């Protein structure tokens, strides 16, 4: 192995050594008797989302597989969080980074990528991203990171402080230490694959529920086991839901799935912010809607236990969109019916 590669791996490992784990917040304000709800706050990584873990894993995976050398240009197809995190690691090891993204990508994300020294290359439509990333990587003799292909295998699912090991470890001193259910949404499907595999590896009774937004094919393909389903419309919940079944999506380690209306995701995100003081992105709203459905049905069945989910990123990134009432009204119409349901959740 070249000394450059070993130094690059060393820099990433040193950065990890300097890092603190993310908090697992107990949402004590929600008062559903017998049910404890926890939110793992992935927004506190240096690059602001759960994609920090994925980017670290993808870089280490590619470096250890001999795919990245000194001056290799890294190319990724991403409309946001993954590109921000990958730009951070590319700068750390001193290689150029190009994010292939839709021209409509939020200005704040473009600014973050450029702040980390990355270059943004635009396409007109999200469906062109993959092929254009392959082309750019070839033209620059670079390496296409391909998060949707490699997310599930780049993460050490048995341990290495992956998201599952961290989450279950942080639960160990809680009244219901082994969660009844973990709820997660899928973008690449990598995080849910890691959690599902870890649950099986450790022989836990925990159930993995994956929630899916409108216009995503994951839910349908989970039910039919048809990997060829496609949708022409993209998801409106940033970071999650896909128009085609991605290679990293692993239905066999998921226990059940639930489709969540976009209006419900937005209403829950706003409810979390107003009622609980947790300002998260829209995918966290999708996750929490799923959590609250499970909590209510546990309550109805007289069950007790804990439910854990993730805060994938912070709401600060979406000031102009999901947190802008005029924009929400225009894009999604009224979300009042979901808010009314949420307002019936008893709070302390
Ligand atoms: C904001 C946000 N939430 C959730 C996810 C889903 O994570 P995963 O790709 O591991 O399925 C992503 C992934 O892009 C994301 O950016």
CSV table of C-alpha atoms and ligand atoms in Angstrom, one decimal:
chain,number,residue,atom,x,y,z
A,1,UNK,CA,0.0,0.0,0.0
A,2,UNK,CA,1.3,3.5,-0.8
A,3,UNK,CA,2.3,5.7,2.0
A,4,UNK,CA,-0.3,8.3,0.7
A,5,UNK,CA,-3.1,5.7,1.1
A,6,UNK,CA,-2.0,4.8,4.6
A,7,UNK,CA,-1.7,8.4,5.6
A,8,UNK,CA,-5.2,9.1,4.2
A,9,UNK,CA,-6.7,6.3,6.2
A,10,UNK,CA,-4.8,7.5,9.2
A,11,UNK,CA,-6.3,11.0,8.8
A,12,UNK,CA,-9.8,9.7,8.7
A,13,UNK,CA,-9.2,7.4,11.7
A,14,UNK,CA,-7.7,10.3,13.7
A,15,UNK,CA,-10.7,12.5,12.9
A,16,UNK,CA,-12.9,9.7,14.2
A,17,UNK,CA,-10.8,9.4,17.3
A,18,UNK,CA,-11.4,13.1,18.0
A,19,UNK,CA,-15.2,12.7,17.5
A,20,UNK,CA,-17.9,12.4,20.1
A,21,UNK,CA,-20.9,10.2,19.7
A,22,UNK,CA,-24.3,11.7,18.9
A,23,UNK,CA,-26.9,12.1,21.7
A,24,UNK,CA,-29.8,9.8,22.2
A,25,UNK,CA,-32.5,12.1,23.4
A,26,UNK,CA,-35.4,10.8,25.5
A,27,UNK,CA,-38.6,12.6,24.4
A,28,UNK,CA,-39.9,12.9,27.9
A,29,UNK,CA,-42.5,15.5,26.9
A,30,UNK,CA,-44.6,12.9,25.0
A,31,UNK,CA,-46.8,11.2,27.6
A,32,UNK,CA,-48.1,8.0,26.0
A,33,UNK,CA,-48.3,5.7,29.1
A,34,UNK,CA,-46.0,2.7,29.0
A,35,UNK,CA,-44.2,3.9,25.8
A,36,UNK,CA,-40.8,5.6,25.9
A,37,UNK,CA,-39.6,7.4,22.8
A,38,UNK,CA,-36.0,8.2,21.9
A,39,UNK,CA,-34.5,10.3,19.1
A,40,UNK,CA,-30.8,9.8,18.1
A,41,UNK,CA,-29.6,13.2,17.1
A,42,UNK,CA,-27.5,12.7,14.0
A,43,UNK,CA,-27.6,16.4,13.2
A,44,UNK,CA,-24.6,17.1,15.5
A,45,UNK,CA,-22.0,15.5,13.3
A,46,UNK,CA,-19.5,18.1,11.9
A,47,UNK,CA,-21.3,18.0,8.5
A,48,UNK,CA,-24.7,18.1,10.0
A,49,UNK,CA,-26.4,14.8,9.1
A,50,UNK,CA,-26.3,11.0,9.4
A,51,UNK,CA,-24.5,11.0,6.1
A,52,UNK,CA,-21.3,11.9,8.0
A,53,UNK,CA,-21.1,8.2,9.1
A,54,UNK,CA,-21.8,7.0,5.5
A,55,UNK,CA,-19.2,9.3,3.9
A,56,UNK,CA,-16.5,8.1,6.4
A,57,UNK,CA,-17.4,4.5,5.6
A,58,UNK,CA,-17.4,5.1,1.9
A,59,UNK,CA,-14.0,6.8,1.9
A,60,UNK,CA,-12.5,4.0,4.1
A,61,UNK,CA,-14.1,1.3,1.9
A,62,UNK,CA,-12.8,2.9,-1.3
A,63,UNK,CA,-9.3,3.5,0.2
A,64,UNK,CA,-9.0,0.0,1.5
A,65,UNK,CA,-10.2,-1.4,-1.8
A,66,UNK,CA,-7.5,0.6,-3.7
A,67,UNK,CA,-9.9,2.8,-5.5
A,68,UNK,CA,-8.7,6.2,-4.3
A,69,UNK,CA,-5.1,7.3,-4.8
A,70,UNK,CA,-3.3,10.6,-4.5
A,71,UNK,CA,-5.1,13.1,-6.8
A,72,UNK,CA,-8.0,10.7,-7.6
A,73,UNK,CA,-11.1,12.9,-8.2
A,74,UNK,CA,-14.0,11.7,-6.2
A,75,UNK,CA,-17.4,12.0,-7.9
A,76,UNK,CA,-20.8,11.5,-6.3
A,77,UNK,CA,-24.4,11.7,-7.4
A,78,UNK,CA,-26.2,13.5,-4.6
A,79,UNK,CA,-28.7,16.2,-4.1
A,80,UNK,CA,-27.5,17.2,-0.7
A,81,UNK,CA,-26.3,15.7,2.6
A,82,UNK,CA,-24.1,13.0,1.2
A,83,UNK,CA,-22.2,15.4,-1.0
A,84,UNK,CA,-21.7,17.8,1.9
A,85,UNK,CA,-20.2,15.0,4.1
A,86,UNK,CA,-18.1,13.6,1.2
A,87,UNK,CA,-16.7,17.1,0.4
A,88,UNK,CA,-15.5,17.3,4.1
A,89,UNK,CA,-13.6,13.9,3.9
A,90,UNK,CA,-12.2,14.7,0.4
A,91,UNK,CA,-10.7,17.9,1.7
A,92,UNK,CA,-9.4,16.1,4.8
A,93,UNK,CA,-7.3,13.7,2.6
A,94,UNK,CA,-6.6,16.3,-0.1
A,95,UNK,CA,-8.4,14.9,-3.2
A,96,UNK,CA,-10.7,16.9,-5.5
A,97,UNK,CA,-14.4,16.4,-5.1
A,98,UNK,CA,-17.3,16.8,-7.6
A,99,UNK,CA,-20.9,16.6,-6.7
A,100,UNK,CA,-23.3,15.9,-9.6
A,101,UNK,CA,-26.6,17.4,-8.5
A,102,UNK,CA,-29.9,18.8,-9.9
A,103,UNK,CA,-29.8,22.5,-10.8
A,104,UNK,CA,-32.6,23.1,-8.3
A,105,UNK,CA,-30.6,22.0,-5.3
A,106,UNK,CA,-30.9,24.3,-2.3
A,107,UNK,CA,-28.4,27.2,-2.4
A,108,UNK,CA,-27.4,26.5,1.3
A,109,UNK,CA,-26.3,23.0,0.4
A,110,UNK,CA,-24.3,24.2,-2.6
A,111,UNK,CA,-22.6,26.8,-0.4
A,112,UNK,CA,-21.7,24.1,2.2
A,113,UNK,CA,-20.1,21.8,-0.5
A,114,UNK,CA,-18.1,24.7,-1.9
A,115,UNK,CA,-17.1,25.8,1.6
A,116,UNK,CA,-15.5,22.3,2.0
A,117,UNK,CA,-13.7,22.9,-1.3
A,118,UNK,CA,-16.0,20.7,-3.4
A,119,UNK,CA,-17.2,21.5,-7.0
A,120,UNK,CA,-20.9,21.3,-8.0
A,121,UNK,CA,-21.8,20.0,-11.4
A,122,UNK,CA,-25.4,20.5,-12.4
A,123,UNK,CA,-27.9,18.4,-14.4
A,124,UNK,CA,-31.4,19.5,-15.3
A,125,UNK,CA,-33.2,16.6,-13.9
A,126,UNK,CA,-32.5,14.2,-10.9
A,127,UNK,CA,-32.9,11.1,-13.2
A,128,UNK,CA,-29.8,12.3,-15.1
A,129,UNK,CA,-27.5,12.3,-12.0
A,130,UNK,CA,-26.3,8.7,-12.0
A,131,UNK,CA,-25.3,8.6,-15.7
A,132,UNK,CA,-23.7,12.0,-15.6
A,133,UNK,CA,-21.7,11.1,-12.5
A,134,UNK,CA,-20.4,8.0,-14.3
A,135,UNK,CA,-19.4,10.2,-17.3
A,136,UNK,CA,-17.7,12.8,-15.2
A,137,UNK,CA,-15.7,10.2,-13.2
A,138,UNK,CA,-14.6,8.6,-16.5
A,139,UNK,CA,-13.7,11.9,-18.1
A,140,UNK,CA,-11.6,12.9,-15.1
A,141,UNK,CA,-10.1,9.5,-14.6
A,142,UNK,CA,-11.7,9.7,-11.1
A,143,UNK,CA,-13.8,7.4,-8.9
A,144,UNK,CA,-17.6,7.4,-8.7
A,145,UNK,CA,-18.4,6.8,-5.0
A,146,UNK,CA,-21.9,5.6,-5.8
A,147,UNK,CA,-23.6,5.8,-2.4
A,148,UNK,CA,-26.8,4.0,-3.7
A,149,UNK,CA,-24.7,1.0,-4.7
A,150,UNK,CA,-22.2,0.8,-1.8
A,151,UNK,CA,-23.9,2.3,1.3
A,152,UNK,CA,-25.1,-1.1,2.6
A,153,UNK,CA,-21.7,-2.9,2.3
A,154,UNK,CA,-19.3,0.0,3.2
A,155,UNK,CA,-20.6,0.0,6.8
A,156,UNK,CA,-19.3,-2.5,9.3
A,157,UNK,CA,-22.7,-3.9,10.3
A,158,UNK,CA,-21.5,-6.0,13.2
A,159,UNK,CA,-19.9,-3.1,15.1
A,160,UNK,CA,-17.2,-0.5,14.8
A,161,UNK,CA,-19.5,1.9,16.6
A,162,UNK,CA,-21.9,1.9,13.6
A,163,UNK,CA,-25.3,3.6,14.1
A,164,UNK,CA,-26.9,0.4,15.5
A,165,UNK,CA,-24.2,-0.5,18.0
A,166,UNK,CA,-24.2,3.1,19.2
A,167,UNK,CA,-27.9,3.3,19.5
A,168,UNK,CA,-28.4,0.0,21.3
A,169,UNK,CA,-25.5,0.7,23.6
A,170,UNK,CA,-27.0,4.0,24.6
A,171,UNK,CA,-30.2,2.3,25.4
A,172,UNK,CA,-28.6,-0.2,27.8
A,173,UNK,CA,-29.4,1.6,31.0
A,174,UNK,CA,-33.0,2.5,30.0
A,175,UNK,CA,-36.1,0.9,31.6
A,176,UNK,CA,-36.9,-0.8,28.3
A,177,UNK,CA,-33.3,-1.3,27.1
A,178,UNK,CA,-34.2,-3.6,24.2
A,179,UNK,CA,-36.4,-1.4,22.0
A,180,UNK,CA,-39.8,-2.7,20.9
A,181,UNK,CA,-39.3,-1.0,17.5
A,182,UNK,CA,-36.7,1.0,15.7
A,183,UNK,CA,-38.2,3.3,13.0
A,184,UNK,CA,-36.1,4.5,10.1
A,185,UNK,CA,-36.7,5.9,6.6
A,186,UNK,CA,-34.7,4.9,3.5
A,187,UNK,CA,-32.7,7.0,1.1
A,188,UNK,CA,-29.9,4.6,0.0
A,189,UNK,CA,-31.4,2.1,2.5
A,190,UNK,CA,-27.9,1.8,4.1
A,191,UNK,CA,-28.9,2.8,7.6
A,192,UNK,CA,-31.9,0.5,7.7
A,193,UNK,CA,-29.7,-2.3,6.4
A,194,UNK,CA,-27.1,-1.8,9.2
A,195,UNK,CA,-29.8,-1.6,11.9
A,196,UNK,CA,-31.7,-4.7,10.5
A,197,UNK,CA,-28.5,-6.8,10.3
A,198,UNK,CA,-27.3,-5.7,13.7
A,199,UNK,CA,-30.7,-6.7,15.3
A,200,UNK,CA,-30.4,-10.2,13.8
A,201,UNK,CA,-26.7,-10.5,14.6
A,202,UNK,CA,-27.3,-9.7,18.3
A,203,UNK,CA,-30.5,-11.9,18.4
A,204,UNK,CA,-32.7,-9.0,19.6
A,205,UNK,CA,-36.5,-9.1,19.6
A,206,UNK,CA,-36.6,-5.5,18.3
A,207,UNK,CA,-38.7,-4.9,15.2
A,208,UNK,CA,-37.4,-2.7,12.4
A,209,UNK,CA,-40.1,-0.5,10.8
A,210,UNK,CA,-39.1,1.4,7.6
A,211,UNK,CA,-41.3,4.4,6.8
A,212,UNK,CA,-41.5,5.6,3.2
A,213,UNK,CA,-42.7,8.9,1.7
A,214,UNK,CA,-45.1,9.3,-1.2
A,215,UNK,CA,-43.7,8.8,-4.7
A,216,UNK,CA,-41.1,6.3,-3.5
A,217,UNK,CA,-41.0,2.7,-4.8
A,218,UNK,CA,-39.4,1.1,-1.7
A,219,UNK,CA,-42.8,0.4,0.0
A,220,UNK,CA,-44.3,-1.2,-3.1
A,221,UNK,CA,-41.2,-3.3,-3.8
A,222,UNK,CA,-41.1,-4.4,-0.2
A,223,UNK,CA,-44.7,-5.7,-0.5
A,224,UNK,CA,-44.4,-7.3,-4.0
A,225,UNK,CA,-40.6,-8.1,-3.9
A,226,UNK,CA,-40.5,-6.6,-7.4
A,227,UNK,CA,-37.2,-4.7,-7.9
A,228,UNK,CA,-38.2,-3.3,-11.2
A,229,UNK,CA,-40.8,-0.9,-10.0
A,230,UNK,CA,-40.2,2.7,-11.0
A,231,UNK,CA,-41.8,6.0,-10.5
A,232,UNK,CA,-41.5,9.1,-12.7
A,233,UNK,CA,-41.9,11.5,-9.9
A,234,UNK,CA,-39.3,12.1,-7.3
A,235,UNK,CA,-39.8,12.2,-3.5
A,236,UNK,CA,-40.6,15.5,-2.0
A,237,UNK,CA,-39.1,14.6,1.4
A,238,UNK,CA,-35.4,15.5,1.0
A,239,UNK,CA,-33.0,12.6,1.5
A,240,UNK,CA,-35.5,9.7,1.5
A,241,UNK,CA,-37.7,7.9,-0.9
A,242,UNK,CA,-36.5,6.8,-4.4
A,243,UNK,CA,-38.1,6.5,-7.9
A,244,UNK,CA,-36.3,3.2,-8.4
A,245,UNK,CA,-35.2,0.4,-6.1
A,246,UNK,CA,-31.6,1.0,-5.1
A,247,UNK,CA,-29.1,-1.8,-4.6
A,248,UNK,CA,-28.4,-0.8,-1.0
A,249,UNK,CA,-32.1,-1.3,0.0
A,250,UNK,CA,-32.3,-4.6,1.8
A,251,UNK,CA,-35.9,-5.7,2.2
A,252,UNK,CA,-35.0,-9.0,3.8
A,253,UNK,CA,-33.8,-7.4,7.0
A,254,UNK,CA,-36.8,-5.1,7.4
A,255,UNK,CA,-39.7,-6.4,9.5
A,256,UNK,CA,-42.4,-4.1,8.2
A,257,UNK,CA,-42.9,-0.9,6.2
A,258,UNK,CA,-45.4,1.9,6.3
A,259,UNK,CA,-46.2,4.6,3.8
A,260,UNK,CA,-46.4,8.1,5.2
A,261,UNK,CA,-48.2,11.0,3.5
A,262,UNK,CA,-45.9,13.9,2.8
A,263,UNK,CA,-48.4,16.2,4.6
A,264,UNK,CA,-48.0,14.0,7.7
A,265,UNK,CA,-44.2,14.2,7.5
A,266,UNK,CA,-44.2,18.0,7.3
A,267,UNK,CA,-46.9,18.4,10.0
A,268,UNK,CA,-44.9,16.1,12.4
A,269,UNK,CA,-41.7,18.0,11.7
A,270,UNK,CA,-43.4,21.3,12.6
A,271,UNK,CA,-45.1,19.7,15.6
A,272,UNK,CA,-41.7,18.4,16.9
A,273,UNK,CA,-40.3,21.9,16.5
A,274,UNK,CA,-43.2,23.8,18.1
A,275,UNK,CA,-44.2,21.3,20.9
A,276,UNK,CA,-40.9,19.6,21.7
A,277,UNK,CA,-38.3,22.2,20.7
A,278,UNK,CA,-36.6,19.8,18.3
A,279,UNK,CA,-35.9,21.5,15.0
A,280,UNK,CA,-35.4,18.7,12.5
A,281,UNK,CA,-35.5,18.1,8.7
A,282,UNK,CA,-38.5,16.6,7.0
A,283,UNK,CA,-37.3,13.0,7.0
A,284,UNK,CA,-37.2,13.1,10.8
A,285,UNK,CA,-40.9,14.1,10.5
A,286,UNK,CA,-41.5,10.9,8.5
A,287,UNK,CA,-39.7,8.9,11.1
A,288,UNK,CA,-41.6,10.4,14.0
A,289,UNK,CA,-45.0,10.0,12.3
A,290,UNK,CA,-44.1,6.3,12.1
A,291,UNK,CA,-43.0,6.3,15.8
A,292,UNK,CA,-46.2,7.9,17.0
A,293,UNK,CA,-48.4,5.4,15.0
A,294,UNK,CA,-46.5,2.5,16.7
A,295,UNK,CA,-46.8,4.2,20.1
A,296,UNK,CA,-50.5,4.7,19.8
A,297,UNK,CA,-51.1,1.1,18.7
A,298,UNK,CA,-48.9,-0.2,21.5
A,299,UNK,CA,-51.0,1.9,23.9
A,300,UNK,CA,-54.2,0.5,22.5
A,301,UNK,CA,-52.9,-3.1,22.9
A,302,UNK,CA,-51.8,-2.3,26.5
A,303,UNK,CA,-48.2,-3.0,25.6
A,304,UNK,CA,-45.2,-1.2,27.1
A,305,UNK,CA,-41.7,-0.6,25.7
A,306,UNK,CA,-39.4,1.7,23.9
A,307,UNK,CA,-39.3,3.1,20.4
A,308,UNK,CA,-36.1,4.6,18.9
A,309,UNK,CA,-35.7,6.7,15.8
A,310,UNK,CA,-33.2,9.0,14.2
A,311,UNK,CA,-33.1,12.8,13.7
A,312,UNK,CA,-31.4,12.6,10.3
A,313,UNK,CA,-30.5,16.3,10.0
A,314,UNK,CA,-31.4,19.7,11.3
A,315,UNK,CA,-34.3,21.9,10.2
A,316,UNK,CA,-31.8,24.8,9.8
A,317,UNK,CA,-31.1,23.6,6.3
A,318,UNK,CA,-34.7,24.0,5.3
A,319,UNK,CA,-35.6,27.5,6.5
A,320,UNK,CA,-36.8,28.5,3.0
A,321,UNK,CA,-38.7,25.4,2.2
A,322,UNK,CA,-40.2,23.1,4.9
A,323,UNK,CA,-40.2,25.8,7.5
A,324,UNK,CA,-41.7,28.4,5.2
A,325,UNK,CA,-45.5,28.2,5.6
A,326,UNK,CA,-46.2,29.8,2.2
A,327,UNK,CA,-43.9,27.3,0.4
A,328,UNK,CA,-45.5,24.4,2.3
A,329,UNK,CA,-49.0,25.5,1.4
A,330,UNK,CA,-48.0,25.8,-2.3
A,331,UNK,CA,-46.2,22.4,-2.4
A,332,UNK,CA,-48.3,20.3,-0.2
A,333,UNK,CA,-51.6,22.1,0.4
A,334,UNK,CA,-53.2,21.9,3.9
A,335,UNK,CA,-51.6,19.7,6.6
A,336,UNK,CA,-54.3,20.5,9.2
A,337,UNK,CA,-55.8,17.0,9.3
A,338,UNK,CA,-52.4,15.6,10.4
A,339,UNK,CA,-51.8,18.4,12.8
A,340,UNK,CA,-55.2,17.7,14.4
A,341,UNK,CA,-54.1,14.1,15.0
A,342,UNK,CA,-50.8,15.2,16.4
A,343,UNK,CA,-52.5,17.7,18.8
A,344,UNK,CA,-54.3,14.7,20.4
A,345,UNK,CA,-50.9,13.2,21.6
A,346,UNK,CA,-50.8,13.8,25.3
A,347,UNK,CA,-47.8,15.9,26.4
A,348,UNK,CA,-46.3,16.5,29.9
B,1,LIG,C1,-31.9,13.9,5.5
B,1,LIG,C2,-31.8,12.4,5.3
B,1,LIG,N1,-32.6,11.6,6.0
B,1,LIG,C3,-32.6,10.2,5.8
B,1,LIG,C4,-31.7,9.6,4.9
B,1,LIG,C5,-31.7,8.1,4.7
B,1,LIG,O1,-30.6,7.4,5.0
B,1,LIG,P1,-30.0,6.2,4.2
B,1,LIG,O2,-29.4,6.7,3.0
B,1,LIG,O3,-29.1,5.5,5.1
B,1,LIG,O4,-31.2,5.3,3.9
B,1,LIG,C6,-30.9,10.5,4.2
B,1,LIG,C7,-30.0,9.9,3.1
B,1,LIG,O5,-29.7,10.5,2.1
B,1,LIG,C8,-30.9,11.9,4.4
B,1,LIG,O6,-30.2,12.7,3.6
